[in-house]
Amino acid sequence: MSDISFDGRVAVVTGAGGGLGRTYALELARRGAAVVVNALGGSVEGEGGDPTAAQKVVDEIKAAGGDAAPNFDSVSTPEGGAAIVKTAVDSFGKVDIVINNAGFLRDKSFLKLTWDDLDAVLDVHLKAAFYVSQPAFAVMKENGYGRFIFTASNATFGNFGQTNYSAAKMGLVGLSNTIAVEGARAGILSNVIMPVAKTRMTEDLLGDFADYLAPELVTPMVTYLASEACTTTHGAYSAAGGRYARVSWALNNGWFAGKGVTPTAEDIQTNLEQIEDREGSFVPSSTTDEIVALNEVFTK
Ligand SMILES: NC(=O)c1ccc[n+]([C@@H]2O[C@H](COP(=O)([O-])OP(=O)(O)OC[C@H]3O[C@@H](n4cnc5c(N)ncnc54)[C@H](O)[C@@H]3O)[C@@H](O)[C@H]2O)c1
């Protein structure tokens, strides 16, 4: 095992003016990366903006002897995403790593959710990840190297008041999985992080439990996934308070009705236990994996 270095690497960290993103930017820069520190500033609900947030983190990196450039664009528009990647290319000549981290909450129970709350949250989490990652993917593909990290959440397991947020975060899992498939031949790896950490976004929600959850305890997993040493792609990882765990979107053996048989709803009811049985489940790494598994069932 050797030290993980980011010498010569260029990273973009969105929403890096505070919270988790700041810790990622500081750690990658400490290990030698040139970092684009993107932040719009603004409140936990995404109101307002504060250009000093990104600049402060850049100053902190430079004071420690590192290299960084600020970017104040919003991730929520195609123009903003392109401008963030352009900052990396103009300042440091390329982009090797994108950590999609920016975001905010508009929590409401489902019946109270407005379309504004929906659009704002889909824009800043899900669509933003497309806007930043597509121009970065083009540069990475050209260079034959890339690392993407998409920030999902344990809200994807279901969380009261977060229909908009959990849907956006689950969308990122699909995006990351398909980028992992499309990027494989170009040396581009893509993974999802599901952090739990005490930041301004969560300290009121987590109460005393938050004291176990320093954001710096998420950083090692993200740093590994962003590094040359990373061997995993198409993964999702929970990182919380020093516990790191794989989260899977898995498929089990299920129940096969039989060749040429169209079962009834009652047959589904009768066989639900087998349909639900997780024994023998596996994590497909692409659509093809399910097709191969199905082919085995059909031809057995
Ligand atoms: N803290 C947790 O426990 C937790 C849990 C699950 C997921 N997350 C996710 O982790 C990420 C970081 O959250 P955090 O806890 O550090 O919160 P935070 O509020 O401290 O950080 C979010 C950052 O995103 C920036 N931002 C917001 N809108 C932006 C925009 N349009 N363009 C650019 N930057 C923008 C903010 O300025 C801020 O710096 C978010 O995606 C969040 O959903 C956090």
XYZ file of C-alpha atoms and ligand atoms in Angstrom:
344
model
C 0.000 0.000 0.000
C 1.451 3.355 -1.021
C 0.489 6.884 -0.108
C -2.348 8.222 -2.206
C -1.176 11.316 -4.050
C -3.080 13.756 -6.226
C 0.024 15.401 -7.692
C -0.760 16.586 -11.222
C -4.490 15.988 -10.817
C -7.195 18.623 -11.258
C -10.388 18.370 -9.219
C -13.699 20.203 -9.312
C -15.658 20.168 -6.050
C -19.111 21.730 -6.274
C -20.670 23.333 -3.209
C -17.234 23.462 -1.568
C -17.709 26.738 0.305
C -18.564 24.909 3.536
C -19.768 21.611 4.986
C -18.645 18.380 3.334
C -17.437 19.959 0.089
C -14.936 22.146 1.923
C -13.376 19.094 3.628
C -13.012 17.327 0.248
C -11.403 20.390 -1.361
C -8.948 20.835 1.525
C -7.933 17.161 1.593
C -7.471 16.801 -2.178
C -5.420 20.013 -2.244
C -3.342 18.847 0.758
C -2.524 15.722 -1.247
C -1.401 17.720 -4.288
C -4.483 18.304 -6.449
C -5.251 21.667 -8.020
C -8.837 22.286 -6.958
C -11.668 24.354 -8.405
C -13.665 25.406 -5.369
C -17.214 26.045 -6.571
C -19.812 27.587 -4.301
C -22.760 29.823 -4.769
C -23.031 30.439 -1.041
C -26.636 30.974 -0.002
C -28.839 29.384 2.622
C -29.668 25.724 3.344
C -32.914 26.344 1.395
C -30.928 27.692 -1.564
C -31.804 31.359 -1.061
C -29.325 34.152 -1.828
C -25.612 33.792 -2.556
C -22.234 34.612 -1.064
C -19.134 34.730 -3.306
C -16.851 34.994 -0.258
C -17.606 31.329 0.630
C -15.583 29.845 -2.263
C -12.866 32.494 -1.977
C -12.324 31.735 1.736
C -11.695 28.042 1.001
C -9.330 28.957 -1.855
C -7.445 31.279 0.516
C -7.255 28.477 3.096
C -5.826 26.058 0.500
C -3.287 28.607 -0.748
C -2.234 29.529 2.806
C -1.429 25.836 3.345
C 0.736 25.830 0.172
C -1.849 24.270 -2.159
C -3.286 25.312 -5.511
C -6.912 26.313 -6.051
C -9.216 28.559 -8.070
C -12.634 29.819 -7.023
C -15.800 29.527 -9.074
C -19.043 31.288 -8.166
C -21.430 29.845 -10.780
C -24.611 28.000 -9.918
C -24.566 24.301 -10.728
C -28.287 24.529 -11.506
C -27.974 25.691 -15.123
C -26.205 24.255 -18.181
C -24.257 27.536 -18.501
C -23.168 27.305 -14.857
C -22.013 23.696 -15.257
C -20.023 24.549 -18.382
C -18.454 27.590 -16.683
C -17.338 25.483 -13.692
C -15.530 23.006 -15.951
C -14.129 25.912 -18.008
C -12.620 27.356 -14.807
C -10.732 24.068 -14.334
C -9.525 23.906 -17.936
C -8.581 27.615 -18.107
C -6.837 27.599 -14.709
C -5.189 24.160 -14.696
C -5.447 22.769 -18.267
C -7.835 19.844 -17.650
C -10.215 18.162 -15.238
C -9.567 14.693 -13.769
C -12.017 14.556 -10.878
C -15.543 15.871 -10.370
C -17.173 15.689 -6.965
C -20.837 16.617 -7.441
C -21.705 17.811 -3.956
C -23.616 21.117 -4.131
C -27.188 21.195 -2.954
C -29.894 22.384 -0.643
C -33.155 21.200 0.873
C -36.795 22.183 0.364
C -38.392 19.655 2.710
C -42.200 19.383 2.681
C -44.568 16.474 3.217
C -45.749 15.176 -0.158
C -49.152 16.887 -0.251
C -47.599 20.255 0.650
C -44.848 20.062 -1.970
C -45.017 22.827 -4.568
C -43.677 22.492 -8.097
C -41.167 25.221 -7.246
C -39.839 23.030 -4.411
C -39.650 20.124 -6.830
C -37.933 22.040 -9.648
C -35.408 23.751 -7.370
C -34.310 20.475 -5.762
C -34.206 18.476 -9.020
C -32.226 21.327 -10.598
C -29.571 21.638 -7.901
C -29.006 17.931 -7.220
C -29.945 15.880 -10.282
C -29.870 18.159 -13.319
C -26.836 20.013 -11.965
C -24.887 16.764 -11.919
C -25.613 16.405 -15.657
C -24.680 20.043 -16.347
C -21.292 19.768 -14.594
C -20.447 16.181 -15.505
C -21.161 16.204 -19.252
C -18.541 18.858 -20.150
C -16.118 17.229 -17.693
C -16.737 13.790 -19.246
C -15.711 15.198 -22.653
C -12.346 16.368 -21.252
C -11.793 13.130 -19.301
C -12.594 10.951 -22.308
C -10.043 12.876 -24.367
C -7.423 12.305 -21.637
C -8.351 8.658 -20.947
C -8.766 9.262 -17.213
C -11.515 10.407 -14.897
C -13.150 10.040 -11.517
C -16.757 11.026 -10.768
C -18.350 11.106 -7.349
C -22.078 11.782 -7.078
C -23.583 12.664 -3.706
C -26.735 10.745 -2.900
C -28.237 10.320 0.558
C -29.820 7.765 2.868
C -33.029 9.648 1.987
C -33.041 7.260 -1.013
C -34.202 4.616 1.507
C -37.269 6.834 2.051
C -37.558 9.779 4.414
C -40.633 11.693 5.518
C -40.813 15.146 3.924
C -38.193 14.477 1.248
C -39.999 13.209 -1.869
C -38.243 15.805 -4.035
C -34.825 15.263 -2.463
C -34.930 11.453 -2.327
C -36.095 11.248 -5.955
C -33.277 13.575 -7.051
C -30.728 11.591 -5.052
C -31.947 8.241 -6.435
C -31.681 9.728 -9.919
C -27.997 10.308 -9.245
C -27.523 6.580 -8.618
C -28.811 5.839 -12.133
C -26.687 8.613 -13.599
C -23.537 7.349 -11.880
C -24.175 3.730 -12.862
C -24.589 4.636 -16.522
C -21.558 6.955 -16.532
C -19.628 4.013 -15.042
C -20.763 1.874 -17.996
C -20.099 4.548 -20.652
C -16.794 5.655 -19.079
C -15.277 2.204 -18.513
C -13.275 2.070 -21.733
C -11.928 5.588 -21.234
C -10.546 4.967 -17.737
C -13.412 6.886 -16.159
C -14.709 5.540 -12.843
C -17.963 6.708 -11.287
C -19.248 6.121 -7.772
C -21.880 7.406 -5.374
C -21.304 8.610 -1.833
C -24.081 8.607 0.748
C -22.755 10.753 3.592
C -24.132 11.334 7.044
C -22.403 14.278 8.686
C -22.921 17.191 10.980
C -23.174 20.255 8.756
C -25.471 23.256 8.759
C -27.833 21.153 6.602
C -28.301 18.460 9.245
C -27.348 19.677 12.717
C -30.938 20.579 13.650
C -32.280 17.292 12.273
C -29.686 15.041 13.892
C -29.626 16.517 17.419
C -27.006 15.062 19.806
C -26.383 12.169 17.400
C -24.638 14.725 15.160
C -21.669 14.746 17.539
C -20.625 11.306 16.220
C -20.682 12.588 12.659
C -17.809 14.940 11.830
C -17.729 15.718 8.085
C -14.008 14.838 8.113
C -15.084 11.213 8.685
C -16.713 11.168 5.226
C -13.642 12.636 3.505
C -11.409 9.486 3.460
C -13.961 7.510 1.408
C -14.447 10.356 -1.064
C -10.686 10.877 -1.297
C -10.182 7.176 -2.079
C -12.930 7.177 -4.735
C -11.393 10.306 -6.316
C -7.891 8.826 -6.440
C -5.759 6.925 -8.965
C -5.692 4.098 -6.391
C -9.457 3.604 -6.685
C -10.332 0.228 -8.187
C -14.084 0.401 -7.822
C -16.690 1.834 -10.167
C -20.502 1.624 -10.373
C -20.588 1.555 -6.555
C -22.472 3.377 -3.824
C -20.995 3.832 -0.362
C -22.412 5.026 2.903
C -19.893 7.017 4.951
C -20.970 8.082 8.422
C -19.075 8.706 11.643
C -16.167 6.463 10.631
C -18.296 3.528 9.351
C -17.985 2.851 5.602
C -20.403 0.452 3.875
C -21.491 -0.668 0.421
C -25.062 0.174 -0.555
C -26.485 -2.027 -3.285
C -29.224 -1.999 -5.881
C -29.457 -5.759 -6.062
C -31.438 -8.393 -7.954
C -32.417 -11.769 -6.501
C -33.187 -15.059 -8.226
C -36.917 -14.426 -8.042
C -39.607 -16.814 -9.188
C -40.013 -17.972 -12.808
C -43.543 -18.804 -13.929
C -42.264 -21.246 -16.554
C -41.693 -21.193 -20.318
C -44.771 -19.977 -22.210
C -46.796 -19.507 -19.003
C -48.617 -16.225 -18.327
C -49.211 -16.244 -14.576
C -52.154 -14.644 -12.802
C -52.045 -12.041 -10.031
C -52.965 -14.921 -7.699
C -49.822 -16.776 -8.820
C -47.796 -13.691 -7.859
C -49.548 -13.700 -4.470
C -48.789 -17.410 -3.975
C -45.121 -17.018 -4.926
C -44.411 -13.692 -3.258
C -42.116 -15.267 -0.664
C -39.823 -16.564 -3.410
C -40.051 -13.260 -5.322
C -38.970 -11.477 -2.120
C -36.286 -14.018 -1.113
C -32.923 -12.219 -1.106
C -30.918 -15.431 -0.989
C -28.624 -15.519 -4.022
C -29.128 -11.849 -4.842
C -26.393 -10.126 -6.813
C -25.544 -6.575 -7.860
C -25.818 -6.198 -11.655
C -23.118 -3.951 -13.078
C -25.172 -3.130 -16.177
C -28.465 -3.911 -17.900
C -26.635 -6.714 -19.693
C -26.090 -8.517 -16.383
C -29.845 -8.817 -15.881
C -30.343 -9.978 -19.463
C -27.647 -12.651 -18.973
C -29.318 -13.776 -15.712
C -32.717 -13.903 -17.460
C -31.266 -15.899 -20.319
C -29.999 -18.477 -17.815
C -33.482 -18.748 -16.304
C -35.167 -19.088 -19.723
C -32.738 -21.679 -21.055
C -32.329 -23.791 -17.906
N -24.727 16.380 5.783
C -25.343 15.214 5.613
O -25.582 14.437 6.574
C -25.772 14.814 4.244
C -26.507 13.611 4.118
C -26.866 13.174 2.861
C -26.496 13.917 1.757
N -25.832 15.100 1.923
C -25.483 15.834 0.708
O -24.134 16.245 0.795
C -23.958 17.451 0.028
C -23.272 18.502 0.874
O -24.138 18.858 1.938
P -23.637 19.542 3.300
O -24.230 18.747 4.398
O -22.166 19.758 3.267
O -24.446 20.916 3.247
P -23.974 22.461 3.102
O -25.221 23.263 3.080
O -22.955 22.769 4.139
O -23.237 22.471 1.705
C -23.906 22.619 0.476
C -23.108 23.530 -0.391
O -23.715 23.631 -1.673
C -23.655 24.984 -2.102
N -24.700 25.272 -3.084
C -26.046 25.294 -2.904
N -26.658 25.597 -4.057
C -25.683 25.744 -4.992
C -25.677 26.033 -6.388
N -26.831 26.244 -7.050
N -24.493 26.108 -7.023
C -23.340 25.901 -6.374
N -23.268 25.634 -5.052
C -24.427 25.546 -4.373
C -23.834 25.795 -0.817
O -23.329 27.091 -0.999
C -22.998 24.962 0.163
O -21.633 25.344 0.114
C -25.366 17.836 -0.467
O -25.547 17.348 -1.778
C -26.276 17.102 0.498
O -27.539 16.878 -0.068
C -25.458 15.549 3.127
